C-alpha positions as a LaTeX table, in Angstrom:
\begin{tabular}{lrrr}
\hline
Residue & $x$ (\AA) & $y$ (\AA) & $z$ (\AA) \\
\hline
Met1 & $-1.14$ & $-12.53$ & $-16.76$ \\
Leu2 & 1.39 & $-9.60$ & $-17.46$ \\
Thr3 & $-1.35$ & $-7.18$ & $-18.24$ \\
Glu4 & $-3.33$ & $-7.95$ & $-14.85$ \\
Tyr5 & $-0.12$ & $-7.99$ & $-12.86$ \\
Ile6 & 0.38 & $-3.99$ & $-14.27$ \\
Leu7 & $-2.98$ & $-3.30$ & $-13.71$ \\
Arg8 & $-3.26$ & $-4.69$ & $-10.36$ \\
Ala9 & $-0.02$ & $-2.28$ & $-9.49$ \\
Leu10 & $-1.45$ & 0.52 & $-10.96$ \\
Leu11 & $-4.56$ & 0.57 & $-9.37$ \\
Gly12 & $-2.48$ & 0.09 & $-6.13$ \\
Leu13 & $-1.15$ & 3.17 & $-6.34$ \\
Leu14 & $-4.11$ & 5.16 & $-7.15$ \\
Leu15 & $-6.47$ & 3.24 & $-4.08$ \\
Lys16 & $-3.23$ & 3.40 & $-2.25$ \\
Asn17 & $-3.71$ & $-0.17$ & $-0.89$ \\
Lys18 & $-2.18$ & $-3.36$ & $-2.65$ \\
Val19 & $-4.75$ & $-4.91$ & $-5.17$ \\
Leu20 & $-4.50$ & $-8.88$ & $-4.74$ \\
Gly21 & $-6.83$ & $-9.99$ & $-7.02$ \\
Ile22 & $-9.62$ & $-8.86$ & $-9.47$ \\
Gly23 & $-12.43$ & $-11.11$ & $-10.04$ \\
Thr24 & $-11.72$ & $-14.49$ & $-9.29$ \\
Lys25 & $-10.21$ & $-17.58$ & $-10.46$ \\
Tyr26 & $-12.13$ & $-20.06$ & $-8.36$ \\
Ser27 & $-13.77$ & $-22.68$ & $-10.62$ \\
Pro28 & $-17.57$ & $-22.90$ & $-9.68$ \\
Asn29 & $-19.09$ & $-26.28$ & $-9.21$ \\
Asn30 & $-22.85$ & $-25.64$ & $-9.32$ \\
Ala31 & $-25.63$ & $-22.89$ & $-10.07$ \\
Arg32 & $-24.91$ & $-20.99$ & $-6.64$ \\
Glu33 & $-21.53$ & $-20.85$ & $-6.84$ \\
Arg34 & $-21.67$ & $-19.81$ & $-10.65$ \\
Glu35 & $-23.86$ & $-16.89$ & $-9.87$ \\
Tyr36 & $-21.05$ & $-15.57$ & $-7.21$ \\
Val37 & $-18.07$ & $-16.36$ & $-9.43$ \\
Asp38 & $-20.04$ & $-14.48$ & $-12.21$ \\
Met39 & $-20.90$ & $-11.44$ & $-10.54$ \\
Ile40 & $-17.74$ & $-11.09$ & $-8.85$ \\
Asn41 & $-15.98$ & $-11.24$ & $-12.24$ \\
Tyr42 & $-18.80$ & $-9.00$ & $-13.97$ \\
Thr43 & $-18.13$ & $-6.58$ & $-11.32$ \\
Lys44 & $-14.28$ & $-6.68$ & $-11.49$ \\
Thr45 & $-14.43$ & $-6.82$ & $-7.80$ \\
Met46 & $-11.05$ & $-6.40$ & $-6.15$ \\
Leu47 & $-9.44$ & $-7.87$ & $-2.97$ \\
Ile48 & $-7.33$ & $-4.94$ & $-1.38$ \\
Glu49 & $-4.86$ & $-5.27$ & 1.49 \\
Ile50 & $-5.38$ & $-2.45$ & 3.81 \\
Lys51 & $-2.98$ & $-3.75$ & 6.67 \\
Arg52 & $-1.31$ & $-7.36$ & 5.95 \\
Ala53 & $-1.60$ & $-9.87$ & 8.06 \\
Asp54 & 1.49 & $-11.61$ & 10.09 \\
Ile55 & 0.98 & $-14.98$ & 9.45 \\
Asn56 & 2.98 & $-17.45$ & 10.78 \\
Ser57 & 2.60 & $-20.61$ & 12.99 \\
Gln58 & 2.93 & $-19.16$ & 16.78 \\
Asn59 & $-0.04$ & $-16.60$ & 15.53 \\
Ile60 & $-1.86$ & $-19.28$ & 14.29 \\
Phe61 & $-1.52$ & $-21.55$ & 17.46 \\
Asn62 & $-2.62$ & $-18.00$ & 19.11 \\
Asn63 & $-5.87$ & $-17.63$ & 17.35 \\
Leu64 & $-6.71$ & $-21.52$ & 17.54 \\
Ile65 & $-6.37$ & $-20.75$ & 21.03 \\
Arg66 & $-9.07$ & $-17.94$ & 21.01 \\
Glu67 & $-11.24$ & $-18.95$ & 19.12 \\
Val68 & $-11.75$ & $-22.59$ & 20.17 \\
Gly69 & $-11.74$ & $-21.51$ & 23.62 \\
Ser70 & $-8.71$ & $-22.00$ & 26.33 \\
Glu71 & $-10.77$ & $-24.15$ & 28.18 \\
Asn72 & $-11.47$ & $-26.62$ & 25.48 \\
Ile73 & $-7.78$ & $-27.44$ & 24.56 \\
Pro74 & $-5.92$ & $-29.03$ & 27.46 \\
Pro75 & $-2.29$ & $-28.22$ & 28.69 \\
Asn76 & $-1.07$ & $-31.60$ & 27.83 \\
Arg77 & $-1.42$ & $-30.82$ & 23.91 \\
Lys78 & 1.38 & $-30.47$ & 21.51 \\
Phe79 & 0.72 & $-27.94$ & 18.27 \\
Ile80 & 2.93 & $-29.17$ & 15.40 \\
Glu81 & 3.69 & $-27.51$ & 12.00 \\
Leu82 & 3.26 & $-30.41$ & 9.06 \\
Glu83 & 3.28 & $-27.91$ & 6.45 \\
Pro84 & 3.81 & $-24.02$ & 6.52 \\
Pro85 & 1.09 & $-21.52$ & 5.97 \\
Leu86 & 1.04 & $-19.39$ & 3.23 \\
Asp87 & 2.63 & $-15.80$ & 3.95 \\
Lys88 & 0.35 & $-13.67$ & 2.50 \\
Val89 & $-3.62$ & $-14.16$ & 2.05 \\
Asp90 & $-4.94$ & $-15.87$ & $-1.36$ \\
Glu91 & $-7.77$ & $-14.67$ & $-3.11$ \\
Tyr92 & $-8.80$ & $-18.06$ & $-4.58$ \\
Ala93 & $-8.99$ & $-19.63$ & $-0.51$ \\
Leu94 & $-10.77$ & $-16.83$ & 0.73 \\
Phe95 & $-13.26$ & $-16.46$ & $-1.82$ \\
Ser96 & $-14.07$ & $-20.10$ & $-1.93$ \\
Asn97 & $-14.21$ & $-20.10$ & 1.88 \\
Ile98 & $-16.99$ & $-17.73$ & 1.46 \\
Ile99 & $-19.08$ & $-19.17$ & $-1.04$ \\
Ile100 & $-19.04$ & $-22.53$ & 0.31 \\
Gly101 & $-19.43$ & $-21.97$ & 4.04 \\
Ser102 & $-17.96$ & $-22.76$ & 6.86 \\
Asp103 & $-18.76$ & $-26.25$ & 7.80 \\
Arg104 & $-16.55$ & $-29.11$ & 8.07 \\
Tyr105 & $-15.76$ & $-32.56$ & 7.72 \\
Leu106 & $-14.60$ & $-34.26$ & 10.68 \\
Tyr107 & $-13.29$ & $-38.08$ & 10.48 \\
Ile108 & $-12.87$ & $-40.24$ & 13.28 \\
Glu109 & $-10.77$ & $-43.60$ & 13.59 \\
Val110 & $-10.22$ & $-45.57$ & 16.28 \\
Phe111 & $-7.12$ & $-47.40$ & 17.13 \\
Asn112 & $-7.16$ & $-51.08$ & 18.49 \\
Lys113 & $-10.95$ & $-51.44$ & 16.86 \\
Ala114 & $-12.26$ & $-50.53$ & 20.17 \\
Lys115 & $-15.91$ & $-50.52$ & 20.55 \\
Ile116 & $-16.59$ & $-46.80$ & 21.25 \\
Ile117 & $-18.20$ & $-45.46$ & 18.44 \\
Lys118 & $-21.79$ & $-45.61$ & 19.76 \\
Asp119 & $-20.42$ & $-43.32$ & 22.46 \\
Phe120 & $-18.93$ & $-40.70$ & 19.53 \\
Ile121 & $-22.04$ & $-40.43$ & 17.45 \\
Glu122 & $-23.86$ & $-39.64$ & 20.92 \\
Leu123 & $-21.61$ & $-36.65$ & 21.41 \\
Leu124 & $-21.02$ & $-35.71$ & 18.35 \\
Arg125 & $-24.80$ & $-35.01$ & 17.89 \\
Lys126 & $-24.84$ & $-32.69$ & 21.25 \\
Glu127 & $-22.09$ & $-31.00$ & 19.47 \\
Lys128 & $-24.55$ & $-30.51$ & 16.64 \\
Gly129 & $-22.62$ & $-32.78$ & 14.18 \\
Glu130 & $-24.63$ & $-34.53$ & 11.12 \\
Ile131 & $-23.18$ & $-38.18$ & 11.05 \\
Ile132 & $-22.82$ & $-38.68$ & 7.48 \\
Glu133 & $-21.22$ & $-42.06$ & 7.45 \\
Lys134 & $-20.15$ & $-44.71$ & 10.26 \\
Ser135 & $-18.28$ & $-48.19$ & 10.95 \\
Pro136 & $-17.43$ & $-50.26$ & 13.86 \\
Thr137 & $-14.29$ & $-47.95$ & 13.91 \\
Glu138 & $-14.63$ & $-45.26$ & 12.26 \\
Val139 & $-17.10$ & $-42.17$ & 11.90 \\
Ile140 & $-17.74$ & $-39.37$ & 9.11 \\
Ala141 & $-19.53$ & $-36.45$ & 10.75 \\
Arg142 & $-20.29$ & $-32.77$ & 9.51 \\
Leu143 & $-19.76$ & $-29.89$ & 12.01 \\
Pro144 & $-20.90$ & $-25.93$ & 11.78 \\
Ser145 & $-17.75$ & $-25.09$ & 11.25 \\
Lys146 & $-13.67$ & $-25.95$ & 11.78 \\
Asn147 & $-13.45$ & $-24.75$ & 15.15 \\
Asp148 & $-16.39$ & $-26.79$ & 16.16 \\
Ala149 & $-15.14$ & $-29.80$ & 14.37 \\
Ile150 & $-11.58$ & $-29.48$ & 16.41 \\
Arg151 & $-13.37$ & $-28.80$ & 19.66 \\
Ala152 & $-15.53$ & $-31.94$ & 19.24 \\
Ala153 & $-12.52$ & $-33.97$ & 18.32 \\
Ile154 & $-10.94$ & $-32.87$ & 21.41 \\
Lys155 & $-13.47$ & $-33.74$ & 23.66 \\
Leu156 & $-13.68$ & $-37.24$ & 21.73 \\
Ile157 & $-10.08$ & $-38.13$ & 21.99 \\
Gly158 & $-10.45$ & $-37.10$ & 25.83 \\
Leu159 & $-13.48$ & $-39.47$ & 26.18 \\
Ala160 & $-11.45$ & $-42.02$ & 24.92 \\
Ser161 & $-8.21$ & $-41.45$ & 26.63 \\
Ala162 & $-10.16$ & $-41.77$ & 29.96 \\
Lys163 & $-10.78$ & $-45.79$ & 28.55 \\
Lys164 & $-7.27$ & $-46.17$ & 27.53 \\
Ile165 & $-8.17$ & $-45.87$ & 23.89 \\
Gly166 & $-6.37$ & $-44.12$ & 21.21 \\
Leu167 & $-7.69$ & $-42.36$ & 17.94 \\
Arg168 & $-7.10$ & $-40.25$ & 15.37 \\
Ala169 & $-9.38$ & $-37.12$ & 14.26 \\
Ala170 & $-8.55$ & $-34.74$ & 11.10 \\
Val171 & $-11.19$ & $-32.04$ & 9.77 \\
Gly172 & $-11.49$ & $-31.22$ & 6.08 \\
Met173 & $-13.57$ & $-29.50$ & 3.71 \\
Thr174 & $-14.91$ & $-32.99$ & 2.31 \\
Gly175 & $-14.93$ & $-35.91$ & 4.09 \\
Ala176 & $-11.81$ & $-37.44$ & 1.69 \\
Ala177 & $-9.75$ & $-34.27$ & 2.37 \\
Ala178 & $-10.41$ & $-35.44$ & 5.99 \\
Ile179 & $-9.38$ & $-39.19$ & 5.57 \\
Glu180 & $-6.27$ & $-38.07$ & 3.56 \\
Arg181 & $-5.26$ & $-35.57$ & 6.17 \\
Ser182 & $-5.96$ & $-38.27$ & 8.95 \\
Ile183 & $-3.27$ & $-40.98$ & 6.87 \\
Arg184 & $-1.00$ & $-38.37$ & 6.50 \\
Leu185 & $-0.82$ & $-37.41$ & 10.33 \\
Asn186 & $-0.77$ & $-41.16$ & 11.29 \\
Lys187 & 2.61 & $-41.35$ & 8.73 \\
Glu188 & 3.79 & $-38.35$ & 10.76 \\
Val189 & 3.35 & $-38.93$ & 14.42 \\
Gly190 & 1.83 & $-42.78$ & 14.55 \\
Glu191 & $-0.78$ & $-43.93$ & 16.54 \\
Ile192 & $-0.76$ & $-40.68$ & 19.09 \\
Pro193 & $-4.30$ & $-39.53$ & 19.82 \\
Gly194 & $-4.56$ & $-35.88$ & 17.96 \\
Val195 & $-6.54$ & $-34.11$ & 15.12 \\
Gly196 & $-5.14$ & $-32.74$ & 11.87 \\
Phe197 & $-6.52$ & $-29.72$ & 10.16 \\
Thr198 & $-5.76$ & $-27.00$ & 8.22 \\
Lys199 & $-5.48$ & $-22.72$ & 8.49 \\
Leu200 & $-4.56$ & $-20.34$ & 6.36 \\
Gly201 & $-2.86$ & $-22.49$ & 3.80 \\
Gly202 & $-0.70$ & $-24.69$ & 6.41 \\
Glu203 & $-1.38$ & $-28.12$ & 7.59 \\
Phe204 & $-1.30$ & $-28.48$ & 11.32 \\
Ala205 & $-2.21$ & $-30.86$ & 14.19 \\
Leu206 & $-2.71$ & $-30.77$ & 17.94 \\
Ile207 & $-1.59$ & $-34.11$ & 19.67 \\
Phe208 & $-1.76$ & $-35.30$ & 22.97 \\
Pro209 & 0.43 & $-38.02$ & 24.37 \\
Thr210 & $-0.79$ & $-38.05$ & 27.59 \\
Pro211 & $-4.58$ & $-39.16$ & 28.58 \\
Phe212 & $-6.51$ & $-35.82$ & 29.58 \\
Thr213 & $-10.37$ & $-35.54$ & 30.94 \\
Pro214 & $-12.38$ & $-33.82$ & 28.79 \\
Lys215 & $-13.65$ & $-30.15$ & 29.91 \\
Glu216 & $-17.48$ & $-29.25$ & 29.50 \\
Gly217 & $-16.63$ & $-25.97$ & 27.82 \\
Glu218 & $-18.65$ & $-24.62$ & 25.41 \\
Pro219 & $-17.17$ & $-22.83$ & 22.28 \\
Ser220 & $-15.79$ & $-19.11$ & 23.13 \\
Pro221 & $-18.40$ & $-16.77$ & 21.80 \\
His222 & $-17.91$ & $-14.84$ & 18.76 \\
Asp223 & $-20.12$ & $-12.41$ & 17.46 \\
Asn224 & $-19.89$ & $-11.26$ & 14.10 \\
Tyr225 & $-21.21$ & $-7.73$ & 13.69 \\
Leu226 & $-22.07$ & $-6.27$ & 10.07 \\
Phe227 & $-22.61$ & $-2.40$ & 9.63 \\
Ile228 & $-23.91$ & $-1.49$ & 6.38 \\
Asp229 & $-23.97$ & 2.11 & 5.38 \\
Val230 & $-25.15$ & 3.92 & 2.34 \\
Ile231 & $-22.87$ & 6.26 & 0.65 \\
Asn232 & $-24.01$ & 9.97 & $-0.01$ \\
Ser233 & $-27.52$ & 8.89 & 0.99 \\
Thr234 & $-29.21$ & 12.37 & 0.95 \\
Ser235 & $-27.86$ & 12.82 & $-3.17$ \\
Phe236 & $-29.46$ & 9.07 & $-3.85$ \\
Ile237 & $-32.82$ & 10.51 & $-2.00$ \\
Glu238 & $-32.61$ & 13.48 & $-4.05$ \\
Glu239 & $-32.46$ & 11.49 & $-7.55$ \\
Tyr240 & $-34.63$ & 8.56 & $-6.80$ \\
Gly241 & $-36.67$ & 9.50 & $-3.77$ \\
Lys242 & $-37.11$ & 8.44 & $-0.06$ \\
Gly243 & $-39.45$ & 5.19 & $-0.86$ \\
Ala244 & $-36.16$ & 3.80 & $-3.08$ \\
Leu245 & $-33.81$ & 3.93 & 0.04 \\
Val246 & $-36.31$ & 2.45 & 2.40 \\
Glu247 & $-36.98$ & $-0.31$ & 0.08 \\
Ile248 & $-33.11$ & $-1.18$ & $-0.57$ \\
Met249 & $-32.59$ & $-1.03$ & 3.21 \\
Asn250 & $-36.03$ & $-3.33$ & 3.94 \\
Asp251 & $-34.66$ & $-5.46$ & 1.06 \\
Ile252 & $-30.99$ & $-5.81$ & 2.67 \\
Lys253 & $-32.67$ & $-6.39$ & 6.29 \\
Asn254 & $-35.29$ & $-9.14$ & 5.25 \\
Tyr255 & $-32.39$ & $-11.04$ & 3.63 \\
Ile256 & $-29.98$ & $-10.62$ & 6.25 \\
Glu257 & $-33.18$ & $-12.22$ & 9.15 \\
Lys258 & $-34.70$ & $-14.84$ & 6.73 \\
Glu259 & $-32.04$ & $-16.22$ & 4.40 \\
Cys260 & $-28.65$ & $-15.62$ & 6.66 \\
Lys261 & $-30.44$ & $-16.02$ & 10.04 \\
Gly262 & $-29.08$ & $-12.52$ & 11.08 \\
Lys263 & $-29.89$ & $-10.79$ & 14.04 \\
Ile264 & $-30.75$ & $-7.48$ & 13.10 \\
Glu265 & $-30.06$ & $-4.46$ & 15.74 \\
Gly266 & $-29.74$ & $-0.33$ & 15.29 \\
Tyr267 & $-32.09$ & $-0.10$ & 12.32 \\
Lys268 & $-34.95$ & 2.24 & 11.94 \\
Glu269 & $-37.04$ & 2.10 & 8.36 \\
Gly270 & $-36.29$ & 5.52 & 6.88 \\
Gly271 & $-32.40$ & 5.05 & 8.18 \\
Asp272 & $-29.64$ & 4.37 & 5.75 \\
Asp273 & $-27.64$ & 2.14 & 7.77 \\
Leu274 & $-27.95$ & $-0.67$ & 9.68 \\
Ile275 & $-25.91$ & $-2.93$ & 12.42 \\
Ala276 & $-26.57$ & $-6.97$ & 12.14 \\
Asn277 & $-25.27$ & $-9.92$ & 13.93 \\
Leu278 & $-24.48$ & $-13.15$ & 11.94 \\
Pro279 & $-24.09$ & $-16.90$ & 12.78 \\
Ser280 & $-20.60$ & $-17.26$ & 11.14 \\
Lys281 & $-17.91$ & $-14.77$ & 9.52 \\
Asp282 & $-18.45$ & $-16.64$ & 6.10 \\
Ile283 & $-22.38$ & $-15.56$ & 5.80 \\
Ala284 & $-21.36$ & $-12.12$ & 6.71 \\
Leu285 & $-19.56$ & $-11.75$ & 4.25 \\
Arg286 & $-21.92$ & $-13.27$ & 2.01 \\
Ala287 & $-24.48$ & $-11.24$ & 3.60 \\
Thr288 & $-22.48$ & $-8.47$ & 2.94 \\
Ile289 & $-21.45$ & $-8.92$ & $-0.84$ \\
Asp290 & $-25.36$ & $-9.67$ & $-1.70$ \\
Ala291 & $-26.68$ & $-6.65$ & 0.18 \\
Ala292 & $-24.10$ & $-4.23$ & $-2.04$ \\
Trp293 & $-24.72$ & $-6.03$ & $-5.13$ \\
His294 & $-28.34$ & $-5.78$ & $-4.48$ \\
Ala295 & $-27.90$ & $-2.05$ & $-3.70$ \\
Leu296 & $-25.68$ & $-0.96$ & $-6.96$ \\
Ala297 & $-28.19$ & $-2.86$ & $-9.09$ \\
Asn298 & $-30.62$ & $-0.35$ & $-7.23$ \\
Gly299 & $-28.52$ & 2.86 & $-7.76$ \\
Ala300 & $-26.94$ & 2.84 & $-4.39$ \\
Lys301 & $-23.20$ & 2.20 & $-3.33$ \\
Ile302 & $-22.63$ & 0.72 & 0.35 \\
Arg303 & $-19.80$ & 1.16 & 2.52 \\
Ala304 & $-19.58$ & $-1.97$ & 5.10 \\
Gly305 & $-17.46$ & $-3.17$ & 8.05 \\
Ile306 & $-17.21$ & $-6.91$ & 9.62 \\
Gly307 & $-15.98$ & $-6.96$ & 13.45 \\
Lys308 & $-16.23$ & $-8.77$ & 16.54 \\
Thr309 & $-17.98$ & $-6.09$ & 17.93 \\
Arg310 & $-20.69$ & $-3.65$ & 17.14 \\
Arg311 & $-17.85$ & $-0.40$ & 16.98 \\
Glu312 & $-15.36$ & $-2.51$ & 15.38 \\
Ala313 & $-17.64$ & $-3.41$ & 12.48 \\
Ala314 & $-18.44$ & 0.49 & 12.22 \\
Glu315 & $-14.71$ & 1.65 & 12.43 \\
Arg316 & $-13.92$ & $-0.51$ & 9.54 \\
Ala317 & $-16.88$ & 0.78 & 7.58 \\
Gln318 & $-15.47$ & 4.17 & 8.08 \\
Leu319 & $-12.28$ & 3.15 & 6.85 \\
Ala320 & $-14.05$ & 2.57 & 3.50 \\
Asp321 & $-14.11$ & 6.84 & 3.46 \\
Asp322 & $-10.28$ & 6.92 & 2.31 \\
Ile323 & $-10.54$ & 4.02 & $-0.36$ \\
Lys324 & $-11.40$ & 5.60 & $-3.84$ \\
Leu325 & $-10.25$ & 5.90 & $-7.20$ \\
Trp326 & $-12.31$ & 9.04 & $-8.29$ \\
Asn327 & $-15.32$ & 8.95 & $-6.65$ \\
Pro328 & $-16.66$ & 6.64 & $-3.58$ \\
Ala329 & $-17.18$ & 3.22 & $-4.43$ \\
Thr330 & $-18.76$ & 0.36 & $-2.64$ \\
Val331 & $-16.18$ & $-1.02$ & $-0.07$ \\
Ile332 & $-16.56$ & $-4.10$ & 2.75 \\
Ile333 & $-13.89$ & $-4.47$ & 5.24 \\
Phe334 & $-12.98$ & $-7.23$ & 7.08 \\
Asp335 & $-10.11$ & $-9.22$ & 8.77 \\
Val336 & $-7.85$ & $-12.12$ & 7.91 \\
Ala337 & $-5.50$ & $-13.36$ & 10.72 \\
Asp338 & $-4.71$ & $-10.19$ & 12.50 \\
Gly339 & $-4.51$ & $-8.56$ & 8.97 \\
Leu340 & $-7.31$ & $-5.74$ & 7.39 \\
Tyr341 & $-8.76$ & $-6.78$ & 3.95 \\
Gly342 & $-11.38$ & $-5.39$ & 1.72 \\
Tyr343 & $-13.61$ & $-6.04$ & $-1.32$ \\
Phe344 & $-13.32$ & $-2.87$ & $-3.87$ \\
Ile345 & $-16.40$ & $-2.71$ & $-6.21$ \\
Pro346 & $-15.20$ & $-0.12$ & $-8.87$ \\
Asn347 & $-18.13$ & 2.16 & $-10.35$ \\
Pro348 & $-18.96$ & 1.37 & $-14.22$ \\
Phe349 & $-16.39$ & 3.68 & $-15.55$ \\
Thr350 & $-13.53$ & 1.95 & $-14.10$ \\
Arg351 & $-15.14$ & $-1.36$ & $-14.87$ \\
Ala352 & $-15.27$ & $-0.55$ & $-18.49$ \\
Val353 & $-11.72$ & 0.84 & $-18.35$ \\
Ile354 & $-10.60$ & $-2.91$ & $-17.06$ \\
Asp355 & $-12.55$ & $-4.73$ & $-19.28$ \\
Tyr356 & $-11.13$ & $-2.98$ & $-22.31$ \\
Leu357 & $-7.52$ & $-3.19$ & $-20.88$ \\
Phe358 & $-7.94$ & $-7.12$ & $-20.35$ \\
Asn359 & $-10.17$ & $-7.76$ & $-23.62$ \\
Glu360 & $-8.50$ & $-5.07$ & $-26.66$ \\
Lys361 & $-4.79$ & $-5.81$ & $-25.62$ \\
Ser362 & $-4.24$ & $-6.33$ & $-29.17$ \\
Lys363 & $-6.29$ & $-3.14$ & $-29.92$ \\
Leu364 & $-3.95$ & $-0.96$ & $-27.12$ \\
Ile365 & $-0.83$ & $-2.51$ & $-28.64$ \\
Ile366 & $-1.49$ & $-1.12$ & $-32.30$ \\
Ile367 & $-2.78$ & 2.30 & $-30.66$ \\
Phe368 & 0.82 & 2.45 & $-29.10$ \\
Ile369 & 2.63 & 1.86 & $-32.10$ \\
Phe370 & 0.39 & 4.51 & $-33.97$ \\
Val371 & 1.03 & 6.90 & $-31.93$ \\
Phe372 & 4.73 & 6.22 & $-31.13$ \\
Met373 & 5.57 & 6.12 & $-35.05$ \\
Ala374 & 3.19 & 9.36 & $-35.62$ \\
Thr375 & 5.22 & 11.29 & $-32.87$ \\
Phe376 & 8.46 & 10.15 & $-33.79$ \\
Leu377 & 7.83 & 10.45 & $-37.68$ \\
Gly378 & 6.70 & 14.33 & $-36.97$ \\
Trp379 & 9.53 & 15.17 & $-34.88$ \\
Asn380 & 12.11 & 13.94 & $-37.22$ \\
Leu381 & 10.37 & 15.68 & $-40.37$ \\
Gly382 & 9.86 & 18.85 & $-38.47$ \\
Tyr383 & 5.84 & 18.38 & $-38.33$ \\
Trp384 & 5.41 & 17.79 & $-34.38$ \\
Gln385 & 1.73 & 18.26 & $-35.12$ \\
Leu386 & 1.55 & 14.66 & $-36.35$ \\
Gly387 & 1.72 & 13.39 & $-33.00$ \\
Leu388 & $-0.87$ & 15.08 & $-31.89$ \\
Leu389 & $-3.16$ & 14.71 & $-34.58$ \\
Ala390 & $-2.70$ & 10.99 & $-33.95$ \\
Ile391 & $-3.39$ & 11.26 & $-29.95$ \\
Leu392 & $-6.80$ & 13.17 & $-31.54$ \\
Leu393 & $-7.32$ & 10.40 & $-33.89$ \\
Val394 & $-7.72$ & 7.76 & $-31.13$ \\
Ile395 & $-9.47$ & 9.98 & $-28.74$ \\
Leu396 & $-12.09$ & 10.10 & $-31.72$ \\
Tyr397 & $-11.78$ & 6.74 & $-32.28$ \\
Gly398 & $-12.55$ & 5.55 & $-28.36$ \\
Ala399 & $-15.34$ & 7.89 & $-28.37$ \\
Thr400 & $-17.03$ & 6.69 & $-31.44$ \\
Thr401 & $-16.38$ & 2.61 & $-30.56$ \\
\hline
\end{tabular}
């Protein structure tokens, strides 16, 4: 732990941006997750902080209105904080959201055993929800995203309130998590209609003390543009040939279109950059990480940005030019809340140094003691050359092992 802390501090000074994590501590649950975890740890991918996010409940509420759509949240709501959010971006939570995906489970519980579940199921299916379980008073559905689940829950609450029926809704990563959140919300506010959810490590709820009529509003449109540019493409072509660049870019294009359901814009075969619009932010991040690893495996490095507009994505990619140790490296820049963060994939030499510092701590301690003792004895015995000799021996050892 101490070694990692010192290393993150040192790398942060060199990068001129705070390093929040090296690799990931996420524990994979299946082969797909294991592949991502192994690769991010193998490449020693670093999460860096470019502009710190100001995380507080008011900003989270403002973002919620913007993401869900103000027309979809009636004015009689009350926003309550059950547990404060984290005051920093957590590497573990961010990475888990990227590889698990954005779909969320919505749990609905009807008070007073009112018979309205069939109407709920019909509405949820219109909202692209998949019904997982149902009973006369409960429904568990899976929605495309957390914001979709919150928006659908508000519509259900409005539909029920018109018939003077109360209900509890909660959103979670799993059905069980949504049920637990619902139970907690019942204890906190009683049988007031509302929906509970998490945002950036905090626990929140929107409650509706008075009846309202749900609007037929659609979710606010949110584009997730991805801009990818090959670094030093001219040098790459000189070394590997134009055909190699075309193959890499076509592979990335096809992957984004076929596997990620993205729409390619602004790409011409033979070019070194492309713009794509992805269905969600987590898919955009996952697609960029996959593209970066594919490029690295074929000798290329990319800079990438993710934003709500083409310009924003391109501007963020350009920020990567100033983030390097000694040579340009692959950097992916994106926003979290109102902050800017990035994934920095170091070059092989840097990875080797990090590996050595992580895995050879005992050798480093012995080397330090050896050089210190040789220098100390040399100065005290009048043979200062001993310290220099010790350093040369260490260099020779490093070069031969």
